[in-house]
Coordinates of C-alpha atoms and ligand atoms in Angstrom, one line a residue:
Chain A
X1 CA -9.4 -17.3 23.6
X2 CA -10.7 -18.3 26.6
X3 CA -13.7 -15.9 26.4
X4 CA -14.7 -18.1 23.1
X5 CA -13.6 -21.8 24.6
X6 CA -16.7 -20.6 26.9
X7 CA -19.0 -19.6 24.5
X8 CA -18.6 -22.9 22.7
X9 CA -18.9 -24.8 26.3
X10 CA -21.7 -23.1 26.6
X11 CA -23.1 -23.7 23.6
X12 CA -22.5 -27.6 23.9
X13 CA -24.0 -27.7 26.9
X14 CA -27.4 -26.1 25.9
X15 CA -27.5 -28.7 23.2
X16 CA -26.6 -31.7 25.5
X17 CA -29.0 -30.0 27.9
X18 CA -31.8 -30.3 25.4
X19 CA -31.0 -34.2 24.0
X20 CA -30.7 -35.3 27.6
X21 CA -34.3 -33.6 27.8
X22 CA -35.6 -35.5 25.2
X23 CA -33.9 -38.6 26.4
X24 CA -35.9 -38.4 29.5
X25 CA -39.3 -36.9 28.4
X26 CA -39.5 -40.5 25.8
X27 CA -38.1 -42.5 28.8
X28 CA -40.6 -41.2 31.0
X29 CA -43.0 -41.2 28.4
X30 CA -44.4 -38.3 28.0
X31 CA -43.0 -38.0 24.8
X32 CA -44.6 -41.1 22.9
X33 CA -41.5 -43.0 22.7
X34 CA -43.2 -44.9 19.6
X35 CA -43.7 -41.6 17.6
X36 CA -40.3 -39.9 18.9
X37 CA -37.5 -42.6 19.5
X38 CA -35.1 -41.3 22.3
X39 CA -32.0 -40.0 21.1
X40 CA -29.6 -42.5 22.5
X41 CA -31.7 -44.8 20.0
X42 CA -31.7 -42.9 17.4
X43 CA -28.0 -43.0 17.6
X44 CA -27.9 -46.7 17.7
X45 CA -30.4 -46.4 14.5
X46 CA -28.5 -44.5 12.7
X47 CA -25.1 -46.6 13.1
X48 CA -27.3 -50.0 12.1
X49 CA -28.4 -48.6 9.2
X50 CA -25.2 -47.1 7.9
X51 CA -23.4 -50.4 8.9
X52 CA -25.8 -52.4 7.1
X53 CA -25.0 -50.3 3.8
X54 CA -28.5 -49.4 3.0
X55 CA -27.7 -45.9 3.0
X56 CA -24.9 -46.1 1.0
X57 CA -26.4 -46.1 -2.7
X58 CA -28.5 -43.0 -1.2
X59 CA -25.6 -41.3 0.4
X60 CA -24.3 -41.2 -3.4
X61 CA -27.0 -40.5 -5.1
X62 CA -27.5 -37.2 -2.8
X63 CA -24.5 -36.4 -2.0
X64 CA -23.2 -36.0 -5.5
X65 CA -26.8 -34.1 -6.4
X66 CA -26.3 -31.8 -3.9
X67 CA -22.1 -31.4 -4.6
X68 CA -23.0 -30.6 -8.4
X69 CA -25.8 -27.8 -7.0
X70 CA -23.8 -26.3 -4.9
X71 CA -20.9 -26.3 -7.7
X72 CA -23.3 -24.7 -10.3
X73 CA -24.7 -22.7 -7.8
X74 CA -21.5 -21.0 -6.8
X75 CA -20.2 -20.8 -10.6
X76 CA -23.2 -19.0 -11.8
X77 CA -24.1 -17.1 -9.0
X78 CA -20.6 -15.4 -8.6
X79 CA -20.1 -15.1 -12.1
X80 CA -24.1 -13.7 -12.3
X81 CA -23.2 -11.8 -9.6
X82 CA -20.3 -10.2 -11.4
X83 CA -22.2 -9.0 -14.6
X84 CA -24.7 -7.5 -12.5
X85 CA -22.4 -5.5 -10.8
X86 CA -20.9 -4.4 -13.9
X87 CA -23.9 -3.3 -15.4
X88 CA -25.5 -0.6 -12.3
X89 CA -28.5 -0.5 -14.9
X90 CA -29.3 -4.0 -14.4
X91 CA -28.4 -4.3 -10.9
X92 CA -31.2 -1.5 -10.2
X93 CA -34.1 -3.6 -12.1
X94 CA -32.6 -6.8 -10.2
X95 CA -32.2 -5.9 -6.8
X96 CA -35.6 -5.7 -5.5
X97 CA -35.9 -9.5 -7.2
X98 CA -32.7 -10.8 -5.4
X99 CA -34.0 -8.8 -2.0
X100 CA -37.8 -10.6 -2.4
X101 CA -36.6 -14.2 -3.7
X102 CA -36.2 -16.4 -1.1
X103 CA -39.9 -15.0 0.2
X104 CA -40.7 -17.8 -2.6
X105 CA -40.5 -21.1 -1.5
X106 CA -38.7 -22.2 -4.5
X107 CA -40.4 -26.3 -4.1
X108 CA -43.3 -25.5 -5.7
X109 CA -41.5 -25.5 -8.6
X110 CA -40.1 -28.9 -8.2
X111 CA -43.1 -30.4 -9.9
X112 CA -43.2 -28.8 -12.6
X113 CA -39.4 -29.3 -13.2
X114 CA -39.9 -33.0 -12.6
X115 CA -42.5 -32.5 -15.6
X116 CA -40.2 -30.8 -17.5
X117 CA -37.2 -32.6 -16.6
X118 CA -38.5 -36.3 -15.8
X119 CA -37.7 -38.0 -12.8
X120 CA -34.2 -38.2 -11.9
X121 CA -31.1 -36.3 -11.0
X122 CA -31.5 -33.4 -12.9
X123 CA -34.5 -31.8 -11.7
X124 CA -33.4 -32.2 -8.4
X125 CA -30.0 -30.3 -9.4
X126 CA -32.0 -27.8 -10.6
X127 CA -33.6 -27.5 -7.5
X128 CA -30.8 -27.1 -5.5
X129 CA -29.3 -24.4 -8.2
X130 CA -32.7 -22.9 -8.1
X131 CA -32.5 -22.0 -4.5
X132 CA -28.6 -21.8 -3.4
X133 CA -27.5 -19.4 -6.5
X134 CA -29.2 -16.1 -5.4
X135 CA -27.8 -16.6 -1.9
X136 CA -24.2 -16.3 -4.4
X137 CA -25.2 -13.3 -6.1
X138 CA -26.2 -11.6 -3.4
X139 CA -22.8 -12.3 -1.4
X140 CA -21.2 -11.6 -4.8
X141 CA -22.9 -8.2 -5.3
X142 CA -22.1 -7.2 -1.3
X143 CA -18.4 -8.9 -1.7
X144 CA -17.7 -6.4 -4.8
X145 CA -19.3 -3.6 -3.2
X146 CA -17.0 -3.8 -0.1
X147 CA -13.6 -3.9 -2.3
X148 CA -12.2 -0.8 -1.8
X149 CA -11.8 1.8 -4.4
X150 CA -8.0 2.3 -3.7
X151 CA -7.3 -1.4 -4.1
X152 CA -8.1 -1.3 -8.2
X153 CA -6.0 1.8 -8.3
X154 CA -3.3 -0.2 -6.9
X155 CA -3.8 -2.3 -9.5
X156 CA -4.3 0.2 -11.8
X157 CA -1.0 1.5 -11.4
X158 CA 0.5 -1.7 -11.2
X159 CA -0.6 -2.2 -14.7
X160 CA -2.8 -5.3 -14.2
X161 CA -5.6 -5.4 -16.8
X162 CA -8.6 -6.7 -16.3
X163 CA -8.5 -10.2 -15.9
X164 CA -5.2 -10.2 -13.5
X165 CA -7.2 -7.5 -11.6
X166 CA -9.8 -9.5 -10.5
X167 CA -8.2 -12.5 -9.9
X168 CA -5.3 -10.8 -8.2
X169 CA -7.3 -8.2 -6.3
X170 CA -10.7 -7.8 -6.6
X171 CA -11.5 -11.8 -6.1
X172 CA -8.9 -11.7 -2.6
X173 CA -10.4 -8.5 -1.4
X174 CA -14.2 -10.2 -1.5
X175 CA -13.1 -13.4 -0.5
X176 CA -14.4 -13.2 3.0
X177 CA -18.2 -11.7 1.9
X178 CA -17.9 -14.4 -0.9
X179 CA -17.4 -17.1 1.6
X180 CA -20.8 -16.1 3.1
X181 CA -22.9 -16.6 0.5
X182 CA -20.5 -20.2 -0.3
X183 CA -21.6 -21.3 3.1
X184 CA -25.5 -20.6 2.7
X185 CA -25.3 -22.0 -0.7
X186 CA -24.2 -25.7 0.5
X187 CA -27.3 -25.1 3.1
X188 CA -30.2 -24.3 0.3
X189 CA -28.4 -26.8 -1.9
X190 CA -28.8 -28.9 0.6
X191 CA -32.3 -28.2 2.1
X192 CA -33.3 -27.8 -2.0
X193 CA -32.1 -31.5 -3.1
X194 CA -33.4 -33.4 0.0
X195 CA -36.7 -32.0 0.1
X196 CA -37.3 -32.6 -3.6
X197 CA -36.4 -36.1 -3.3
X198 CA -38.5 -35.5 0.4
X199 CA -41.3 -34.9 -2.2
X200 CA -41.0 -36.5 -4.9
X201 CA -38.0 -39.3 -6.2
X202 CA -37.2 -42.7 -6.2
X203 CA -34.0 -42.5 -4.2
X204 CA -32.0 -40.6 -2.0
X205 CA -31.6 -40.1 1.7
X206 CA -35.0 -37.6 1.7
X207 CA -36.6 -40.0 -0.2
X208 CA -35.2 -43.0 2.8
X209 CA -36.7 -40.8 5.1
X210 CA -39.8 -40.5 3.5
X211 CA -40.3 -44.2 2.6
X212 CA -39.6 -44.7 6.0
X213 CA -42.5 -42.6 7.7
X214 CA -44.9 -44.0 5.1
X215 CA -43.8 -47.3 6.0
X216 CA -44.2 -47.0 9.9
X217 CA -40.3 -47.6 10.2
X218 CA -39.6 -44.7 12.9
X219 CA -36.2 -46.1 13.7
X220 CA -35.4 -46.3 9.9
X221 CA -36.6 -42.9 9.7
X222 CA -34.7 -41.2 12.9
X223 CA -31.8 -43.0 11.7
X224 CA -31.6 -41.3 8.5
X225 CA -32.8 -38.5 9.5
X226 CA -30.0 -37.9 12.3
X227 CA -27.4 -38.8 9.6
X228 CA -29.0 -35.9 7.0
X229 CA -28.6 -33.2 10.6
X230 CA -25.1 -34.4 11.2
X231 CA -23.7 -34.2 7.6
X232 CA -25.3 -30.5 7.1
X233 CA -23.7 -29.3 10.5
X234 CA -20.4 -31.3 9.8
X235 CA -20.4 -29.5 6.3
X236 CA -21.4 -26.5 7.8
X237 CA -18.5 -26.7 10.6
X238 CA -16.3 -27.3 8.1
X239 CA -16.7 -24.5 5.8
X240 CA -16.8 -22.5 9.2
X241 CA -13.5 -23.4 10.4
X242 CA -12.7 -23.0 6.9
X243 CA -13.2 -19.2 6.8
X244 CA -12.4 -18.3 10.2
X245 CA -8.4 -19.7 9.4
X246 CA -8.6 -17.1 6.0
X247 CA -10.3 -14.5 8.5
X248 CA -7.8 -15.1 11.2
X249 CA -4.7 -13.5 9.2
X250 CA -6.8 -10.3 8.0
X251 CA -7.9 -9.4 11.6
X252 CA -5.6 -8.9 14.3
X253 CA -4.8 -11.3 15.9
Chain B
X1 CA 18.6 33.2 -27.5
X2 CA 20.8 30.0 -27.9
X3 CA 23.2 27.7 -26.8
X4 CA 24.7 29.2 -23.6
X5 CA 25.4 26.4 -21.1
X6 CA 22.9 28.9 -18.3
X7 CA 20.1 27.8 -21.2
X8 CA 20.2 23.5 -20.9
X9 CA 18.9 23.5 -17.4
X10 CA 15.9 25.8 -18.4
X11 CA 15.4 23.9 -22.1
X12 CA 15.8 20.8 -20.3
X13 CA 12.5 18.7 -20.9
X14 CA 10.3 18.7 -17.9
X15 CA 9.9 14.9 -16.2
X16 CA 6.3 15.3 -16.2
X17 CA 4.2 18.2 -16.9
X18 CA 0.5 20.1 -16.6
X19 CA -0.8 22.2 -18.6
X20 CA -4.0 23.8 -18.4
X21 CA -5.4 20.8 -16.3
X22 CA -8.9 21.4 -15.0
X23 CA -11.0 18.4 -13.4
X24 CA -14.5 18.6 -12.2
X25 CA -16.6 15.8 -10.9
X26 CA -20.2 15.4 -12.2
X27 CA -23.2 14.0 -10.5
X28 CA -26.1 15.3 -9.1
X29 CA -23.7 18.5 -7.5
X30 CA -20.7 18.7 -10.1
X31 CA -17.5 19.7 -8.7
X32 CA -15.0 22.0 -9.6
X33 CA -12.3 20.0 -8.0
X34 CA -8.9 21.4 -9.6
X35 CA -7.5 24.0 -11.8
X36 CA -6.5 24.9 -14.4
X37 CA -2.7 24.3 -13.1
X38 CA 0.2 24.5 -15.0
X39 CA 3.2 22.3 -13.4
X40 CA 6.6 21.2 -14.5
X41 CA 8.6 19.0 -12.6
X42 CA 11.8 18.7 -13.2
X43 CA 13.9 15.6 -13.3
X44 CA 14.9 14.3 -10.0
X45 CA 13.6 16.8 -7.6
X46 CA 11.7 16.6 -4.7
X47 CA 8.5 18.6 -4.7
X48 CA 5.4 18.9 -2.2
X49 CA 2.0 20.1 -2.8
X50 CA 0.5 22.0 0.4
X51 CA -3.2 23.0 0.5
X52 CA -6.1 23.4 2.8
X53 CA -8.3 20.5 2.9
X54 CA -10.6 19.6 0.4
X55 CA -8.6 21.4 -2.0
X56 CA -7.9 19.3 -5.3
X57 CA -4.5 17.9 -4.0
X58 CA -5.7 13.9 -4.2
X59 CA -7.2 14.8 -7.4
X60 CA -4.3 16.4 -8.5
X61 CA -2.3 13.4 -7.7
X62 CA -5.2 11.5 -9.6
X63 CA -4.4 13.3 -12.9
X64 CA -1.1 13.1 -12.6
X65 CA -0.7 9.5 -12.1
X66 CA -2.6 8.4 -15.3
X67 CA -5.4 7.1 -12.6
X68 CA -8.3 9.6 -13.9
X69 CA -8.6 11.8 -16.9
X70 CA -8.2 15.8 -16.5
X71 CA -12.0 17.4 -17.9
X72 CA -9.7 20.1 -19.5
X73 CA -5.9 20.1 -20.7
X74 CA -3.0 17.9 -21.4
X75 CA -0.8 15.5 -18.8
X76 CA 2.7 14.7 -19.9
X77 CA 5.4 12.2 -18.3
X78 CA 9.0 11.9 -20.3
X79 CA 7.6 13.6 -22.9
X80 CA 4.2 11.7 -23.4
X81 CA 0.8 12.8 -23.3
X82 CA -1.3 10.5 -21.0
X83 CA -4.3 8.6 -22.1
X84 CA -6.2 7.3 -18.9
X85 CA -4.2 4.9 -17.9
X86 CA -1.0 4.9 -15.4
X87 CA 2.4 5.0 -17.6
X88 CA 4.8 2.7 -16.5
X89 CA 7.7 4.1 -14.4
X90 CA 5.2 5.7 -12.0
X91 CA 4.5 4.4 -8.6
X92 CA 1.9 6.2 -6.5
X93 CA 1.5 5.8 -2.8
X94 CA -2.0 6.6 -1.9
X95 CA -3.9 8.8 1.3
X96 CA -5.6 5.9 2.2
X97 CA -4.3 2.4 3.7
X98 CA -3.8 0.5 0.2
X99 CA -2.1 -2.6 1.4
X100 CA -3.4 -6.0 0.5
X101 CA -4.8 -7.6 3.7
X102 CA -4.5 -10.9 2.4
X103 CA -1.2 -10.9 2.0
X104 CA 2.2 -10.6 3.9
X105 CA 4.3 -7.6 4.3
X106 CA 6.8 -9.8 2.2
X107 CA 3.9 -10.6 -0.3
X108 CA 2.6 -7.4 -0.4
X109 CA 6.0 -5.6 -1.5
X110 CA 6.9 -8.4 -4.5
X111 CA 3.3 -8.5 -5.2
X112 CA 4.4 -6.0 -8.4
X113 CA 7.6 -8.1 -9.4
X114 CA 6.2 -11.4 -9.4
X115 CA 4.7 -10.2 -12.7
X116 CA 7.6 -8.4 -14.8
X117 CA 9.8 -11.4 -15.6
X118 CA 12.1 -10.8 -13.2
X119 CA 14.6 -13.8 -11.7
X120 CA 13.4 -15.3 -8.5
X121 CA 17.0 -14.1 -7.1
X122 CA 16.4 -10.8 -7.7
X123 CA 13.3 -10.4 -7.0
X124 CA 13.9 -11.8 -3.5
X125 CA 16.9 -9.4 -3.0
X126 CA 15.4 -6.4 -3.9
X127 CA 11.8 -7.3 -1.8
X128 CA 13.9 -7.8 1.3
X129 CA 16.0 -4.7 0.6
X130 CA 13.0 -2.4 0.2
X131 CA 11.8 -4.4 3.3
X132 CA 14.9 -3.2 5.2
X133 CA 14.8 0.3 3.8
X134 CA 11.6 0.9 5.2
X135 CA 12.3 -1.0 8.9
X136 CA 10.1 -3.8 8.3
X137 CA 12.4 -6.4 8.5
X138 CA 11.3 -8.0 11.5
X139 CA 7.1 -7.8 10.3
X140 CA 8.0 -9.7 6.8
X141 CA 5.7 -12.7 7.6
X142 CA 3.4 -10.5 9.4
X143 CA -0.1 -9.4 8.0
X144 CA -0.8 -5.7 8.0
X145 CA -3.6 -6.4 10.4
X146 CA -1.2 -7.1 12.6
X147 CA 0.7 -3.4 11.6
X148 CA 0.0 -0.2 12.7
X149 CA -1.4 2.6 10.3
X150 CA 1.9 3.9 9.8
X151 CA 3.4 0.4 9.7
X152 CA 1.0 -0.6 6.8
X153 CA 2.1 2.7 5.1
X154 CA 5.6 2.3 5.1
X155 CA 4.6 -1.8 3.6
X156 CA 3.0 0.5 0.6
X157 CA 6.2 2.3 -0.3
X158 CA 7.8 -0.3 -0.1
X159 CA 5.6 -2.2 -2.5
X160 CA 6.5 0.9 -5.3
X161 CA 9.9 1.1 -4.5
X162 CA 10.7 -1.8 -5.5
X163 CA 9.3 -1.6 -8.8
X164 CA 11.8 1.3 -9.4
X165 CA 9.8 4.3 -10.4
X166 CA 11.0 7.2 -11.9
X167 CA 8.1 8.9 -10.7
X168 CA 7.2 8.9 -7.5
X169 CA 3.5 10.4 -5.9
X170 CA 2.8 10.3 -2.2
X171 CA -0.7 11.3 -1.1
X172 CA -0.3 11.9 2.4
X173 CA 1.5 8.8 3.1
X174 CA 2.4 9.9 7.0
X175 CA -1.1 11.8 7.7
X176 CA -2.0 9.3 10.4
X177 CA 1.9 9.7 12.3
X178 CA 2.7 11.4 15.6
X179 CA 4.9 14.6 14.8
X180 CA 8.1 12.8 15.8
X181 CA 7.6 9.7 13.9
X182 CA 6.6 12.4 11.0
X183 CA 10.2 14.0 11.0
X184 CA 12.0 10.4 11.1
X185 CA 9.6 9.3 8.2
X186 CA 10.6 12.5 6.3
X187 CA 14.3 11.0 6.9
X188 CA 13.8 7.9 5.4
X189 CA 11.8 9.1 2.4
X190 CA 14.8 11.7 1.5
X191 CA 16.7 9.0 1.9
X192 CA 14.9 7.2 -0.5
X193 CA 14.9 9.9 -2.9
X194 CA 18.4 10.1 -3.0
X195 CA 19.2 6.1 -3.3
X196 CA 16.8 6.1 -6.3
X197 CA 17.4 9.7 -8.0
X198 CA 13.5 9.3 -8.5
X199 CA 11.3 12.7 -9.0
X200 CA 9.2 13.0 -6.3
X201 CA 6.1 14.7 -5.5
X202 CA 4.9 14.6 -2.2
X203 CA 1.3 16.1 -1.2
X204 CA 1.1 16.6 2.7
X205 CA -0.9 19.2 4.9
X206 CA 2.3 19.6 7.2
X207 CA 4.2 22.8 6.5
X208 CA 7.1 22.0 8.1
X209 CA 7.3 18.7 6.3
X210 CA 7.0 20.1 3.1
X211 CA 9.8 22.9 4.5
X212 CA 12.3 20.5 5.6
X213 CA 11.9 17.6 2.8
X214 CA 11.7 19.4 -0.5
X215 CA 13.4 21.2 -3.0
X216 CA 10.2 23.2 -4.6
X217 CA 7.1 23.6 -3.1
X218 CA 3.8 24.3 -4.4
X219 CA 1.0 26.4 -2.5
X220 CA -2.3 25.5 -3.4
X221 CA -5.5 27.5 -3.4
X222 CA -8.9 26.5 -1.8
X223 CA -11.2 24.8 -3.6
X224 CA -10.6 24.4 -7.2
X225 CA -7.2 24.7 -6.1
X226 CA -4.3 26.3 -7.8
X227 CA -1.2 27.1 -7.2
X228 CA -0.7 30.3 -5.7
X229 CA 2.6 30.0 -4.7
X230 CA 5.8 28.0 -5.9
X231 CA 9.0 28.8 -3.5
X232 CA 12.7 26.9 -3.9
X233 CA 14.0 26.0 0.0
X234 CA 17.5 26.0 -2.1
X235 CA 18.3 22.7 0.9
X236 CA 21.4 20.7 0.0
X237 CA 20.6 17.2 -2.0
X238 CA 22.2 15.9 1.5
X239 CA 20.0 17.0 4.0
X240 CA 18.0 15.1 6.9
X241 CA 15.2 16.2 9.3
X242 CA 17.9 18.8 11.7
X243 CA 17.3 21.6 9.0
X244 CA 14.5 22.4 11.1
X245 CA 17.1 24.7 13.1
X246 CA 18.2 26.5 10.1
X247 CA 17.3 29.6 10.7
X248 CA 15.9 29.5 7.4
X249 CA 13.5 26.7 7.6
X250 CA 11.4 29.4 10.0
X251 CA 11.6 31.3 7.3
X252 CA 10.1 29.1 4.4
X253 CA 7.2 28.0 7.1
X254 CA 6.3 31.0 7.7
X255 CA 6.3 32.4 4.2
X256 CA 4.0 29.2 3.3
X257 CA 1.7 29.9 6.5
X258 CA 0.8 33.2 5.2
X259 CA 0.6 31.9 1.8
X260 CA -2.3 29.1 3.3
X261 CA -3.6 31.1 6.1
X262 CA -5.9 33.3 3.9
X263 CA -6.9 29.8 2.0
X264 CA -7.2 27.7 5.3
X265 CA -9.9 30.8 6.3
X266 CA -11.9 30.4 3.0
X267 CA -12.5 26.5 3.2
X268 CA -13.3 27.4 7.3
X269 CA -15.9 29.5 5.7
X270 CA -15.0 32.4 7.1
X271 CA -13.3 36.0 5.7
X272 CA -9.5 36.6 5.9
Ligands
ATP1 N1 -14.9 11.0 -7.0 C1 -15.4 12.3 -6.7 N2 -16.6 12.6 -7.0 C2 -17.1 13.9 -6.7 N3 -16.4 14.8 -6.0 C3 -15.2 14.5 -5.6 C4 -14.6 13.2 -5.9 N4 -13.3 13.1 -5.4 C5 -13.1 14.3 -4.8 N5 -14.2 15.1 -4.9 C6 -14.4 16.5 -4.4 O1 -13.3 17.3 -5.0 C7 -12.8 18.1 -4.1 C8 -11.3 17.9 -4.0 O2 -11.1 16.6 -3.4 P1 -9.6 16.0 -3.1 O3 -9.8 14.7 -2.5 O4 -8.8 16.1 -4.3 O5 -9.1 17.1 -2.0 P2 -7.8 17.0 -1.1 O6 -7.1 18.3 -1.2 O7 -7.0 15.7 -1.4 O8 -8.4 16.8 0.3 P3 -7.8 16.2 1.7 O9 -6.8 17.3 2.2 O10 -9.0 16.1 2.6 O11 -7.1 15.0 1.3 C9 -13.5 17.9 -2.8 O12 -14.4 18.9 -2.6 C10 -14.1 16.6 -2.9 O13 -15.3 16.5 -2.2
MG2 MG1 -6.5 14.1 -0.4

């Protein structure tokens, strides 16, 4: 416990160390302090702007995008993920694909789903399915892999069928590999749906950032952009903490 | 010849029975894993399966179960041929740790009950009996990481006790256990045996453990193994882990050492 509670000291402090650095290279002014605002600023930036409320229709309009990716994604990545692994034939043509994918940076699509699609929500969606679901499948595939053989003739014996099988045993005993791929998913979601409105949208917090650059408004822009870092950590914590209280019981303690 | 009271015991209708069983394993180096055995075993009696390592027992436990299909011959339980899956009445308790690690000890015992319509009441009564049966009364909320080996064993006995079998198979369940915690084990499941009136077939690599706990036991061959041997210990249905100073346990060990030793030699690669 305490060996951890160091680690994570640790850890604070490097990041602490490297604001306070920043802090005093714009102060100093080294760091152009009109290109980079310090981050005590930025801070102050970011709590203007979401008190004025001109985040909020953004915050919405991103947040949901990137909760419905990250929904589908998980959906039909583990359920992808389970008819692949039924079926070794198919798994053997789609593995190398899986292993290669995210060597494609799945964006350049995004024009040509906005030309598809229009401008709006759902191209982004796709987007964000586009690049979170593989991450699923892949954690699917490995998750299945690792359930041991003895645990479906447990339920075997037990007389289970199919369906009670996997949702009784097969789905608890890949929980933990599954959670891994959950976790990355809500990243790429994330990193998928910002950077397509980034690119190319009419609203949203990547597009606030964006206007904001174009616009010269750098304290607009840091503001937003420090909210966007915090939410994908907090998320990301979350989720952590999440998994390590399921992973607490199964290891010793 | 008919009637005759000597005749019901030998016309009595085996509890579950082989005949001709053969199972190899295909793939790139197919394996002639068992067989052919013939076994009967009769209702209610405890019999072990001995055999050097490697030598079809698992797999014989696999065909007997229901769990996978014999490549040759016919598996019967009360009188029913088996047709790939696990008939119920038959709990098996497997070689390796099979205890759900997501669960509690107290979860992982009812995790069979919750599902046969049985009344809350009783369902909680016989969990936390089997619990106590097996000494984990004090590990009930616990998860088996938090077990030992043999801990997380005795929390998969438990979980096919409760469900009442009439048939019970043990692969190994105490291969991981000191020698003294062996013999106590070996207490608990003839005590077990007894409390349900179950059959029983126990596979273990212990002679002395298959000496002291059963009634019959069967001698297996190397690799595809056979039986070779099939000796009654003629034990009392009350008997506990101190038979091991009969005179005539030494006996039965040593007639099943020399049975195995000639076996043992062959899957050591080496000549008797
Ligand atoms: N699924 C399988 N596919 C191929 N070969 C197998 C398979 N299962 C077992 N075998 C082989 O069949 C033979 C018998 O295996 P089995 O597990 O039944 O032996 P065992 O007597 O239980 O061994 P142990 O004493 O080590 O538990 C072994 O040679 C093993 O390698
Ligand atoms: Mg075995």
């Amino acid at each position: 416990m305490s060996r951890s509670r160091t680690v994570i000291l640790v850890r604070a402090a490097v990041l602490a160390g490297l604001v306070a650095l920043l802090e005093v290279l714009c102060r100093v002014g080294i760091v152009d302090p009109m290109a980079v605002l310090p981050p005590s600023e930025m801070v102050g930036a970011m709590i203007d702007q979401l008190r004025s409320g001109e985040l909020d229709e953004s915050m919405v309009q991103t947040f949901s995008t990137i909760g419905l990716a990250f929904g589908v994604a998980v959906a039909l990545g583990t359920l992808g993920g389970a008819v692949v692994h039924a079926v070794p034939r198919l798994r053997r043509a789609i593995d190398p694909l899986l292993a290669s994918y995210y060597a494609v940076p799945t964006f350049i699509f995004y024009p040509l789903l906005v030309a598809l699609l229009g401008l709006g929500k759902l191209p982004l969606v796709v987007l964000g399915v586009l690049s979170a679901t593989p991450a699923v499948v892949i954690s699917t595939l490995a998750g299945l892999d690792g359930v041991p053989p003895v645990l479906r003739k447990v339920a075997r014996v037990q007389r289970l069928g199919r369906a009670r099988t996997l949702w009784l045993v097969v789905l608890p005993a890949a929980l933990p590999r599954l959670f891994g791929g959950f976790k990355l998913a809500l990243s790429y979601a994330l990193i998928g749906v910002i950077a397509g409105e980034f690119i190319l949208s009419g609203s949203g917090l990547g597009y606030s950032i964006s206007f904001a650059y174009q616009s010269f408004d750098s304290r607009a822009m840091y503001g937003a952009m420090l909210f966007v870092l915090l939410v994908a950590v907090g998320a990301n914590t979350l989720l952590y903490v999440w998994e390590g209280r399921l992973a607490r019981r199964r290891l010793r303690t | 010849m008919t009637g005759g009271v000597g005749d019901i015991a030998v016309m009595e209708e085996p509890h579950a029975s082989l005949r001709g069983v053969v199972r190899r394993y295909g793939g790139a180096q197919p394996v002639h894993a068992l067989g052919p055995v013939d076994l009967d075993l009769r209702r209610g009696e405890f019999f072990s399966v001995v055999g050097p390592s490697g030598c079809g027992k698992s797999t014989l436990l696999d065909v007997l179960s229901g769990l996978g299909r014999p490549t040759g011959g016919t598996v019967s339980f009360e009188g029913a041929e088996l047709g790939g899956e696990v008939p119920d009445g038959v709990g098996v308790v497997f070689q390796e740790d099979a205890s759900f690690p997501w669960l509690t000890v107290r979860d992982n015992v009812a995790f069979g009950l919750r599902r046969t319509g049985l009344d809350g009441r009783e369902t909680a009564r016989r969990v936390e009996h089997a619990i106590g049966f097996m000494g984990l009364g004090q590990f009930a909320a616990h998860y088996p990481a938090q077990l030992s080996g043999g801990m997380r064993q005795r929390v998969c006995i438990a979980r096919t006790l409760v469900m009442q079998p009439r048939l019970i198979l043990l692969d190994e369940p105490f291969g991981a256990l000191d020698q003294q915690t062996r013999l106590l084990m070996g207490d608990e499941l003839l005590r077990l045996w007894r409390e349900t009136g179950a059959t029983v077939l126990l596979i273990t690599h212990a002679l002395d453990e298959a000496a002291m706990l059963s009634d019959r036991v069967g001698v297996m061959s190397a690799r595809p193994g056979r039986f070779i041997d099939l000796l009654e210990t003629g034990w009392p249905r009350e008997r506990d882990s101190r038979v091991v100073s009969d005179p005539a346990f030494g006996a039965l060990t040593s007639r099943l050492w020399s049975s195995l030793r000639t076996e043992s030699l062959k899957t050591m690669g080496r000549a008797a």
